[in-house]
Tab-separated table of C-alpha atoms in Angstrom:
chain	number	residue	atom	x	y	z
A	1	UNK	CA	22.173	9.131	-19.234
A	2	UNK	CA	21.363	11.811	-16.835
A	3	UNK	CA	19.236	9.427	-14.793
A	4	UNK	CA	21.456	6.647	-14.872
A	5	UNK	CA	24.180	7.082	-11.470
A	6	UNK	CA	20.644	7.946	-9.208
A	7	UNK	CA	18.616	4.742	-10.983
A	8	UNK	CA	22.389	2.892	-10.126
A	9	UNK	CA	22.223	3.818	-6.383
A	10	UNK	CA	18.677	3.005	-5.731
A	11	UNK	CA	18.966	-0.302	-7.583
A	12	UNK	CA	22.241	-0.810	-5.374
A	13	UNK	CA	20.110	-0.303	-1.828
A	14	UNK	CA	17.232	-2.022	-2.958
A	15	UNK	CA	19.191	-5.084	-3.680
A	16	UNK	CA	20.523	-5.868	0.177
A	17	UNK	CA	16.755	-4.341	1.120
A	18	UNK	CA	15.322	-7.017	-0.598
A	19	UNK	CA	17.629	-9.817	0.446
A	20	UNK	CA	16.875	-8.553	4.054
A	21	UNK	CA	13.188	-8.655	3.749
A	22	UNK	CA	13.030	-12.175	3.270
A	23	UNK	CA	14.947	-12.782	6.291
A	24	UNK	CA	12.758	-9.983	8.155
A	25	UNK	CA	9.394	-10.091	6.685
A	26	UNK	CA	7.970	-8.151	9.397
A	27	UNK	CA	9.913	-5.390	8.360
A	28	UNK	CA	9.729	-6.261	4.993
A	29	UNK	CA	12.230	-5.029	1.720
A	30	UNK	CA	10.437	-1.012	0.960
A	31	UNK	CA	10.734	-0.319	4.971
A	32	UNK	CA	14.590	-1.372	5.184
A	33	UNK	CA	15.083	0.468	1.263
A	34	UNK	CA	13.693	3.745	2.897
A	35	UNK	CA	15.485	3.362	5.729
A	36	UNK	CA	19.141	2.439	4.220
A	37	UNK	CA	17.820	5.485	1.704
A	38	UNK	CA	17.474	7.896	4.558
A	39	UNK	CA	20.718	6.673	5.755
A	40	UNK	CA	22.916	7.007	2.946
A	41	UNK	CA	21.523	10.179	1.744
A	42	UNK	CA	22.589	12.276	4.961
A	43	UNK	CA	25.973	11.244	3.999
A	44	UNK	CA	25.393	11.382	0.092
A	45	UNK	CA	27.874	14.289	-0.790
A	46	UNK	CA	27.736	14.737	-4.480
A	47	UNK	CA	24.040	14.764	-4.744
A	48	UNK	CA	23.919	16.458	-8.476
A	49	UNK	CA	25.319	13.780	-10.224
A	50	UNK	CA	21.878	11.606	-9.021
A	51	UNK	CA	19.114	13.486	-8.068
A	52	UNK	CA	18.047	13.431	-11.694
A	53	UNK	CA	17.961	9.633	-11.335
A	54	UNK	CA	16.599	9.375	-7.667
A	55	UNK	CA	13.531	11.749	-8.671
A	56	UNK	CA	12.723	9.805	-11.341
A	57	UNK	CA	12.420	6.719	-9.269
A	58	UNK	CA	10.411	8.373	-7.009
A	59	UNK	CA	8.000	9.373	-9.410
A	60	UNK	CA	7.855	7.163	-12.712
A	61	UNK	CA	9.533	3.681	-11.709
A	62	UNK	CA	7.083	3.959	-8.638
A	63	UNK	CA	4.153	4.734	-11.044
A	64	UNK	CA	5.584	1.432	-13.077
A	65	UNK	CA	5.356	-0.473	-10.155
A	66	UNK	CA	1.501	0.164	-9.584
A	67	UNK	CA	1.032	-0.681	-12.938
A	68	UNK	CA	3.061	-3.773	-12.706
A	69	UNK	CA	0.902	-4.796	-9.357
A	70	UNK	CA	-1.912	-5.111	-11.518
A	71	UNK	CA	-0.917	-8.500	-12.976
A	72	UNK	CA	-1.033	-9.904	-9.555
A	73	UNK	CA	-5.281	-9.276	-9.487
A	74	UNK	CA	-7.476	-11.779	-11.661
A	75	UNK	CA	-10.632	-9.744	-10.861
A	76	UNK	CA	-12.815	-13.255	-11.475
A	77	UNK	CA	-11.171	-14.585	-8.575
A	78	UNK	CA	-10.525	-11.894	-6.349
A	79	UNK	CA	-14.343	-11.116	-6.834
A	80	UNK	CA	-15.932	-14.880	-6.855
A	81	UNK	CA	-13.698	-15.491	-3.419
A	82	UNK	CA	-13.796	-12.440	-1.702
A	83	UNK	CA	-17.564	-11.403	-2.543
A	84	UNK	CA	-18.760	-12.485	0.827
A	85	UNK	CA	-16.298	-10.349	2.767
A	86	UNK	CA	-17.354	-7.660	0.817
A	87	UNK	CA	-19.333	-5.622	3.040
A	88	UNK	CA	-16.824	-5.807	5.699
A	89	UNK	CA	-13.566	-4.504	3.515
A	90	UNK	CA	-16.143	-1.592	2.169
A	91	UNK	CA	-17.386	-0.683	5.604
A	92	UNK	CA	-13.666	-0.787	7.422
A	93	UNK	CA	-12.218	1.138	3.853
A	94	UNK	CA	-15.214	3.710	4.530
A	95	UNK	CA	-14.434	4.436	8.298
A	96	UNK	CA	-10.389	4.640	8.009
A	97	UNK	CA	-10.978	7.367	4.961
A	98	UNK	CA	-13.560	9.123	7.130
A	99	UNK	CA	-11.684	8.806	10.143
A	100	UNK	CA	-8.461	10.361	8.752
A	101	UNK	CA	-10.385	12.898	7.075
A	102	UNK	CA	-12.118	13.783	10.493
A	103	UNK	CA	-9.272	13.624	12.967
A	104	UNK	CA	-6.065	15.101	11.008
A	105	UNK	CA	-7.401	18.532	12.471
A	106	UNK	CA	-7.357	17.174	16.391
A	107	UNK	CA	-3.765	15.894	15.280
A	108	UNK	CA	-2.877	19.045	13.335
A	109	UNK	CA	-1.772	16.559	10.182
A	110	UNK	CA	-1.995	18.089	6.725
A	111	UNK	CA	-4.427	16.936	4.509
A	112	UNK	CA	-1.992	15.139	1.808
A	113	UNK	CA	-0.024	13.519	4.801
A	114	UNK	CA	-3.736	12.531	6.318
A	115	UNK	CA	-4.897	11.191	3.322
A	116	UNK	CA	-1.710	8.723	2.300
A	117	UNK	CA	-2.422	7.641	6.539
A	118	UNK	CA	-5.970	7.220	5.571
A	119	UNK	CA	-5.585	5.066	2.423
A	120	UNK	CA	-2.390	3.336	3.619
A	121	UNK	CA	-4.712	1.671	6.897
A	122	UNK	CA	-7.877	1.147	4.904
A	123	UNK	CA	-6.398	-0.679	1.470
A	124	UNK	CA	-3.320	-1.844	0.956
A	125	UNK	CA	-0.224	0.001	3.034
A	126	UNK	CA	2.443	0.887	0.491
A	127	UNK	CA	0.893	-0.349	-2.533
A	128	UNK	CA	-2.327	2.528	-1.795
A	129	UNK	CA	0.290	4.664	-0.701
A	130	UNK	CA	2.519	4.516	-3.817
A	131	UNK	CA	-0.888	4.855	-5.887
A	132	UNK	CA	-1.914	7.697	-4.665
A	133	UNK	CA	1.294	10.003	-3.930
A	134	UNK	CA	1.305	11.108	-7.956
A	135	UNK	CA	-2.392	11.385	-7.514
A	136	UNK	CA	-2.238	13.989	-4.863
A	137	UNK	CA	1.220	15.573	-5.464
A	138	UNK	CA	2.677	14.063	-1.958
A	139	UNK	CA	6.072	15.097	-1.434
A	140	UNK	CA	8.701	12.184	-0.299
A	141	UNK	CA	8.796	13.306	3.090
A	142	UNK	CA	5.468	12.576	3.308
A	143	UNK	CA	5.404	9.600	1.920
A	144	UNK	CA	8.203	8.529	3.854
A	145	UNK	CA	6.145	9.317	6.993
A	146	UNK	CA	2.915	7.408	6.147
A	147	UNK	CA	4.894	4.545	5.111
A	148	UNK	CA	6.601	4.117	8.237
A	149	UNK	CA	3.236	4.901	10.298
A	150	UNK	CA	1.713	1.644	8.273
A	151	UNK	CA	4.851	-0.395	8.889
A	152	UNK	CA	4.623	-0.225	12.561
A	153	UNK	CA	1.002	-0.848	12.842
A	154	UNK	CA	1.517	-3.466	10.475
A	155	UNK	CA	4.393	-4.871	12.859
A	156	UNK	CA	1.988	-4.677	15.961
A	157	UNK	CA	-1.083	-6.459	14.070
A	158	UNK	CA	1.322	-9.141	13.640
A	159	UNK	CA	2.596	-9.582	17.249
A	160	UNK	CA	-0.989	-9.424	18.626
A	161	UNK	CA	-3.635	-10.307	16.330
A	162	UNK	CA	-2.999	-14.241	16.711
A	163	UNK	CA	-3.224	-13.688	20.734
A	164	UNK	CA	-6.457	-11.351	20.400
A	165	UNK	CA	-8.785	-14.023	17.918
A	166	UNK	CA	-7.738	-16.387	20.420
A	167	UNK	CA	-8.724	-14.577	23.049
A	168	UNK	CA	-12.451	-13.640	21.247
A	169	UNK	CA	-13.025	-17.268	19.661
A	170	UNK	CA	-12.628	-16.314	16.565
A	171	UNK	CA	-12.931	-19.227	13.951
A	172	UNK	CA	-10.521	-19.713	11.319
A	173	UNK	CA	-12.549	-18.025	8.827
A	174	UNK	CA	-13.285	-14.974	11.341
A	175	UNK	CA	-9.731	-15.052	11.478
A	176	UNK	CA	-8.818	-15.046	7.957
A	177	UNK	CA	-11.506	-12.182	7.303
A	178	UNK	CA	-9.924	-10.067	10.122
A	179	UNK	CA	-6.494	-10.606	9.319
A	180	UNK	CA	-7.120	-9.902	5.798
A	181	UNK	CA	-9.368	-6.497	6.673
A	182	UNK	CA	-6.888	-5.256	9.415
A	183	UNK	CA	-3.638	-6.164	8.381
A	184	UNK	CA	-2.015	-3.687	5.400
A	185	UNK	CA	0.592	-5.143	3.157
A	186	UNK	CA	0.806	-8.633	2.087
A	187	UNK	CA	3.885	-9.708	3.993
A	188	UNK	CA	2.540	-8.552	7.098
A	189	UNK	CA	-1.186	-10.472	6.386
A	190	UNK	CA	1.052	-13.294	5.836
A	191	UNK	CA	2.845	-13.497	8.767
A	192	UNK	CA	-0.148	-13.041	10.573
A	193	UNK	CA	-2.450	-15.873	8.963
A	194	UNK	CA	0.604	-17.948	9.890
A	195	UNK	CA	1.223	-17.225	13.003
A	196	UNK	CA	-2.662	-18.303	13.534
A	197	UNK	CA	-1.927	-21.201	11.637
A	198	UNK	CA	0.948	-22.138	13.411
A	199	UNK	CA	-1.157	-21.953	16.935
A	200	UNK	CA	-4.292	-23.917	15.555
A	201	UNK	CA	-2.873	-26.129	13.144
A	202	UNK	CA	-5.263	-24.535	10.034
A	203	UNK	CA	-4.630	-23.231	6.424
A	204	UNK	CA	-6.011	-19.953	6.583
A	205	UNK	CA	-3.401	-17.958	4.659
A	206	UNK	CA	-4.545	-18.314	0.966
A	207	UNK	CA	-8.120	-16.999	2.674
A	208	UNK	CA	-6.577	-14.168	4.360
A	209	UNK	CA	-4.666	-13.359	1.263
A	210	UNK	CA	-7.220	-13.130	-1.211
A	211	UNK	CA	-9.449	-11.028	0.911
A	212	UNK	CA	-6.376	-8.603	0.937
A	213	UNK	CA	-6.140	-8.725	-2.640
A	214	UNK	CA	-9.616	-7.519	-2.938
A	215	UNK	CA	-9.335	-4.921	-0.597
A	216	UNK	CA	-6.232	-4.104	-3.234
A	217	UNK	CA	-9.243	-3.570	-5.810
A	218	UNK	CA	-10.175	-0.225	-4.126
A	219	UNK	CA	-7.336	1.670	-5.237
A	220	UNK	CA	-8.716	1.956	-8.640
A	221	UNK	CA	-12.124	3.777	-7.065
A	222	UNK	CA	-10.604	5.463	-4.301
A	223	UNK	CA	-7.292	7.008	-6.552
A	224	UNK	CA	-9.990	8.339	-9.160
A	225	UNK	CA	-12.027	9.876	-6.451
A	226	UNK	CA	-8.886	11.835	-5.059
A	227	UNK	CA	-7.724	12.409	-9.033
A	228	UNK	CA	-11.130	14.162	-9.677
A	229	UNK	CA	-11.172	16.139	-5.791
A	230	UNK	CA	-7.524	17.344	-6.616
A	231	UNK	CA	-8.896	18.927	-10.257
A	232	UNK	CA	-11.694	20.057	-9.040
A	233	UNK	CA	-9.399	22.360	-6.309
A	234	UNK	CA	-7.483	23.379	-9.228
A	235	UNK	CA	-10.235	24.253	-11.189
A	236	UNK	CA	-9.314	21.760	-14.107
A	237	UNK	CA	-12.695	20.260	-14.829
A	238	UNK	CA	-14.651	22.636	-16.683
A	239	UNK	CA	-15.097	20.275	-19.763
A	240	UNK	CA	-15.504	16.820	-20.762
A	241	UNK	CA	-12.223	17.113	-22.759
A	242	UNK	CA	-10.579	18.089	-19.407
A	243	UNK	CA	-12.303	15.124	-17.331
A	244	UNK	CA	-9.759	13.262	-19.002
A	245	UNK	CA	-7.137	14.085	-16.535
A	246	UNK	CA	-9.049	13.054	-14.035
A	247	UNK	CA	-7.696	9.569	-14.600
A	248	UNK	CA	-4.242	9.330	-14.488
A	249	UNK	CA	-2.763	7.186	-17.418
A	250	UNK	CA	-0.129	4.973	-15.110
A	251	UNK	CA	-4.252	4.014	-13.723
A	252	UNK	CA	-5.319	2.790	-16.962
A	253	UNK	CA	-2.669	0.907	-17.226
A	254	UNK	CA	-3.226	-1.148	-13.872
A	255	UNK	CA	-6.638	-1.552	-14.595
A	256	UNK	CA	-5.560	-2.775	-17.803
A	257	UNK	CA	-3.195	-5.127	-16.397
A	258	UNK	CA	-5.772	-6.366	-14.255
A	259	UNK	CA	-8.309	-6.705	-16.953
A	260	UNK	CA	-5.537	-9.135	-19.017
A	261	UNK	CA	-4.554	-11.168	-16.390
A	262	UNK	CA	-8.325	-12.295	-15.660
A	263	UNK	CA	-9.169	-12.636	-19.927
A	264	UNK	CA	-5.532	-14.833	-19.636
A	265	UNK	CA	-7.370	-16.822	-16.553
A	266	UNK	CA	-10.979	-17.258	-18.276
A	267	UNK	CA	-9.674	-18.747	-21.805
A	268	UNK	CA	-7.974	-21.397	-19.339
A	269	UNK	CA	-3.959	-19.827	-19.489
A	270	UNK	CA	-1.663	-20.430	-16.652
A	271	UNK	CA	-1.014	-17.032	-14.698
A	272	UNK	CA	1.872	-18.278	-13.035
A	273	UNK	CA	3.590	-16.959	-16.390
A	274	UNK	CA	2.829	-13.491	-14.738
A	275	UNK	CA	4.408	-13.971	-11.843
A	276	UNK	CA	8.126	-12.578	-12.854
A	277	UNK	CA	5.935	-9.247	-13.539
A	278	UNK	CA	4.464	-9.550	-10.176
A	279	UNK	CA	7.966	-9.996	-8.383
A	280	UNK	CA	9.223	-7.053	-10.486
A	281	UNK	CA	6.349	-4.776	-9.275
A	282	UNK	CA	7.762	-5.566	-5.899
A	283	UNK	CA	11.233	-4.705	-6.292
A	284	UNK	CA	10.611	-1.644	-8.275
A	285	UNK	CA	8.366	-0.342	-4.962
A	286	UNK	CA	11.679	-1.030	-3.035
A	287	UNK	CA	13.735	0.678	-5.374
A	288	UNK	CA	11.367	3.575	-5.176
A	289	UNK	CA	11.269	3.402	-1.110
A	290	UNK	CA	15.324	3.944	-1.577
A	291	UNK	CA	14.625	7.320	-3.908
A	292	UNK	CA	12.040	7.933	-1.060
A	293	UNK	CA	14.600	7.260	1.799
A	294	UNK	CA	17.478	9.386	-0.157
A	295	UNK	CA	14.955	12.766	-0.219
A	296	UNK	CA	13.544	12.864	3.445
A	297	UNK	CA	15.653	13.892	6.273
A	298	UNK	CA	15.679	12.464	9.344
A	299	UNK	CA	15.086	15.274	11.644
A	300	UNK	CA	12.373	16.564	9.808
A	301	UNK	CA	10.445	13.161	10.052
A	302	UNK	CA	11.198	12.853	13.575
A	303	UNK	CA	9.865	16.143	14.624
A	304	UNK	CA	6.340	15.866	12.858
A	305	UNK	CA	6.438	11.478	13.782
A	306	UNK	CA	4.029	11.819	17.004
A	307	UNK	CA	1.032	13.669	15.162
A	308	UNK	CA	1.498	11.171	12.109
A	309	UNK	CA	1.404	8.223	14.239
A	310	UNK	CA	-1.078	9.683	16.418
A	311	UNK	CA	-3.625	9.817	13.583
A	312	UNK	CA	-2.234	6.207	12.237
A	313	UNK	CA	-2.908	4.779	15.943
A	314	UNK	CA	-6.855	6.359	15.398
A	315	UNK	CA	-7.579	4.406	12.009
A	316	UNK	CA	-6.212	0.975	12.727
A	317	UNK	CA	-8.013	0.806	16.051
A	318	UNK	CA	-11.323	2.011	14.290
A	319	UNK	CA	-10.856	-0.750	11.764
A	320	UNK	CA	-10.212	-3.136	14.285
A	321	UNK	CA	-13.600	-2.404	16.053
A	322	UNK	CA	-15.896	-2.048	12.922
A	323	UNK	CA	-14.405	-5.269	11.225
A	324	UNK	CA	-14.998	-7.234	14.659
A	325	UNK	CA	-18.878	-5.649	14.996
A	326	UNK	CA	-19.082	-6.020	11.395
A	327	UNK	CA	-18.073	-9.670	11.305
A	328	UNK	CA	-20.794	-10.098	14.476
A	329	UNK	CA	-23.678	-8.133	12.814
A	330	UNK	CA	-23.216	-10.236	9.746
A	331	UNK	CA	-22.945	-14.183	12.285
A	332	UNK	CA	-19.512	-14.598	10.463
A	333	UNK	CA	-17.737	-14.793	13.912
């Protein structure tokens, strides 16, 4: 009961978020929750009666959603389709981690702040994002922040990418590959794989998608590897009973999702029956942007926006460049 009036008013916001990211997919549903969050909460007067319930969105119904997002990933497929474009997600994943690990002291970003920036650009925007804020103990602020620094690079890729394969020759499948590496959440690779589609009458977009969805495989790797770095600092692992918490359960339960959903796709089952789960995992992330939205304050993300964006604006342009040589080296242009 105590979580039940802050649960109420983040459902309430998400519900007109989500409604507005279908008309605004650019923007897309967790941007608009944050922001109507954000809004609302500078206002929000009687704040005790549901912070209870906003924390625990924050925190365990965005957990739920990860886990839920793992019934969108049949590994068999992800993995037979996107095996070829392998070496260019790992290589562009690789050099957005390195370069927000190298850079956040030119732009005087902290390291948790740095690292949601860092895993935001290289895997999967606010999906990565939403994994690994437990993982790291990243406050909502900063959250917040890395979210919108991946929303508006996301909203650029979309205006210009179309216009810049053009302008290289890239072929529909150099297109797919790039839009797919360089583009962050799913909404956004959409729009972009049809916006190329629109311009050279193709079908690119189920392409584009799955190599996104593979790229949404290295969260598992990648959270684990920041779950075991954040013990170690802590001085947690000093036994094998203790490397236990180096993989946190709301992880085990994705990967076990995941692990279903392609068992249900090999004995020859439908996985369209998953795809109320799927939807779910998406509106619980918008709920979650809401609890985000209603604990960070305005000012405060304003006045620390030009170093986070800074650092953003350095790991999407070094994608860009290594998945275009990559593409190159490898004659997939």
């Amino acid at each position: 009961m105590i979580y039940l009036r802050g649960l109420a008013l983040c459902f309430l916001v998400a519900l007109p978020a989500w409604f507005l990211g279908q008309v605004f997919p650019l923007v897309g549903a967790p941007v608009i929750a944050m922001l109507l969050g954000m809004s609302i909460g500078s206002i929000h007067k009687q704040r005790q009666l549901t912070q209870a319930g906003i924390t625990f969105t924050a925190k365990v119904i965005l957990q739920l959603a990860v886990v839920l997002l793992g019934f969108s990933l049949n590994l068999h497929q992800v993995l037979a389709v996107g095996l070829a474009s392998l070496p260019v997600i790992v290589t562009t994943i690789l050099t957005a981690l390195a370069v927000a690990f190298l850079f956040k002291t030119l732009f005087n970003v902290d390291a948790t702040k740095a690292t949601l920036i860092g895993v935001g650009s290289s895997i999967c925007g606010g999906s990565a994002i939403a994994a690994t804020a437990p993982v790291i103990d990243a406050e909502e602020a900063e959250v917040a922040q890395a979210i919108s620094v991946i929303f508006f690079f996301n909203l650029l890729a979309a205006l210009l990418f179309p216009s810049l394969g053009q302008f290289l020759g890239l072929s529909n499948e150099g297109f797919a590959l790039f839009a797919g590496t360089a583009v962050n959440d799913t909404s956004s690779v959409t729009a972009t794989a049809s916006a190329w589609d629109s311009l050279h009458q193709s079908y690119i977009l189920e392409q584009a998608t799955i190599v996104k969805l593979t790229r949404t495989l290295a969260i598992i790797p990648i959270t684990l590897s920041l779950s075991f770095y954040r013990n170690r600092q802590k001085g947690k692992v000093k036994s094998r009973v203790q490397l236990k918490r180096i993989m946190p359960t709301f992880l085990l339960y994705f990967l076990a999702a995941a692990l279903f959903v392609t068992l249900w796709s090999r004995l020859g089952l439908d996985v369209k029956v998953f795809q109320p789960l799927k939807t779910l995992s998406k509106f619980l992330i918008v709920m979650a942007m809401a609890a985000i939205g209603f604990n960070t304050h305005f000012g405060k993300l304003l006045k620390t926006g030009g170093r986070a964006f800074g650092l953003g604006a350095t790991c999407w342009l070094a994608i860009i460049v290594v998945t275009l040589a990559m593409q190159s080296l490898l004659g997939m242009w």
